[in-house]
Amino acid sequence: MSISKSTEYGNINISLDAVASLAGGVGMASQKFVKDGIAELLKKENYAKGVVVRQGENGLELDLYIIVSHGIKISEVVHEAQKKVKYMMEKTLELKFSAVNVYVQGVKVMK
């Protein structure tokens, strides 16, 4: 499935994988847990694994799977991730996103 837009210059088709890659970069974690229960950290080329994009009834929806650092306020990080990703995606793609859901997959302890 892809997103289609028409401009004065022609048609544009954007794959949902491209949207997911664009939304990555917030320290994403894989949707699937490693077998011992610890979420794996993703490298830059795998950001799309930490993002699910789907077409909802009211527009596009994003699910972000993140890992947060120990000692930070999780609610603030989640709220800022939602605001930043929603703003970036709407400005970059000129599309409306009805929801940006953030799922904290784990807490990383910094040594």
mmCIF file of C-alpha atoms in Angstrom, residues 36-77:
data_model
loop_
_atom_site.group_PDB
_atom_site.id
_atom_site.type_symbol
_atom_site.label_atom_id
_atom_site.label_comp_id
_atom_site.label_asym_id
_atom_site.label_seq_id
_atom_site.Cartn_x
_atom_site.Cartn_y
_atom_site.Cartn_z
ATOM 1 C CA ASP A 36 15.038 -13.003 26.721
ATOM 2 C CA GLY A 37 12.627 -10.034 26.911
ATOM 3 C CA ILE A 38 15.079 -7.219 26.228
ATOM 4 C CA ALA A 39 14.228 -4.977 23.292
ATOM 5 C CA GLU A 40 16.941 -4.729 20.690
ATOM 6 C CA LEU A 41 18.341 -1.342 19.715
ATOM 7 C CA LEU A 42 18.120 -0.551 16.042
ATOM 8 C CA LYS A 43 20.760 0.871 13.763
ATOM 9 C CA LYS A 44 20.004 3.761 11.421
ATOM 10 C CA GLU A 45 19.306 1.487 8.438
ATOM 11 C CA ASN A 46 16.639 -0.427 10.411
ATOM 12 C CA TYR A 47 14.547 2.486 11.746
ATOM 13 C CA ALA A 48 11.481 1.267 9.861
ATOM 14 C CA LYS A 49 11.397 -1.811 12.134
ATOM 15 C CA GLY A 50 10.522 0.476 15.044
ATOM 16 C CA VAL A 51 7.650 2.180 13.222
ATOM 17 C CA VAL A 52 4.299 0.925 11.979
ATOM 18 C CA VAL A 53 2.343 3.110 9.537
ATOM 19 C CA ARG A 54 -1.263 2.376 8.735
ATOM 20 C CA GLN A 55 -4.246 4.043 7.145
ATOM 21 C CA GLY A 56 -6.921 4.587 9.816
ATOM 22 C CA GLU A 57 -10.472 5.837 9.474
ATOM 23 C CA ASN A 58 -9.403 9.435 10.172
ATOM 24 C CA GLY A 59 -6.081 9.444 8.334
ATOM 25 C CA LEU A 60 -2.602 8.032 8.742
ATOM 26 C CA GLU A 61 -1.523 6.588 12.084
ATOM 27 C CA LEU A 62 2.011 5.945 13.341
ATOM 28 C CA ASP A 63 3.099 3.508 16.039
ATOM 29 C CA LEU A 64 6.581 4.221 17.393
ATOM 30 C CA TYR A 65 8.461 1.649 19.465
ATOM 31 C CA ILE A 66 11.196 3.295 21.535
ATOM 32 C CA ILE A 67 13.741 2.591 24.247
ATOM 33 C CA VAL A 68 14.306 5.287 26.849
ATOM 34 C CA SER A 69 17.313 5.976 29.047
ATOM 35 C CA HIS A 70 17.166 5.184 32.744
ATOM 36 C CA GLY A 71 16.583 8.189 35.003
ATOM 37 C CA ILE A 72 14.516 10.307 32.626
ATOM 38 C CA LYS A 73 10.843 11.169 32.873
ATOM 39 C CA ILE A 74 9.178 8.736 30.472
ATOM 40 C CA SER A 75 5.978 10.767 30.083
ATOM 41 C CA GLU A 76 7.954 13.803 28.879
ATOM 42 C CA VAL A 77 10.011 11.767 26.410
#
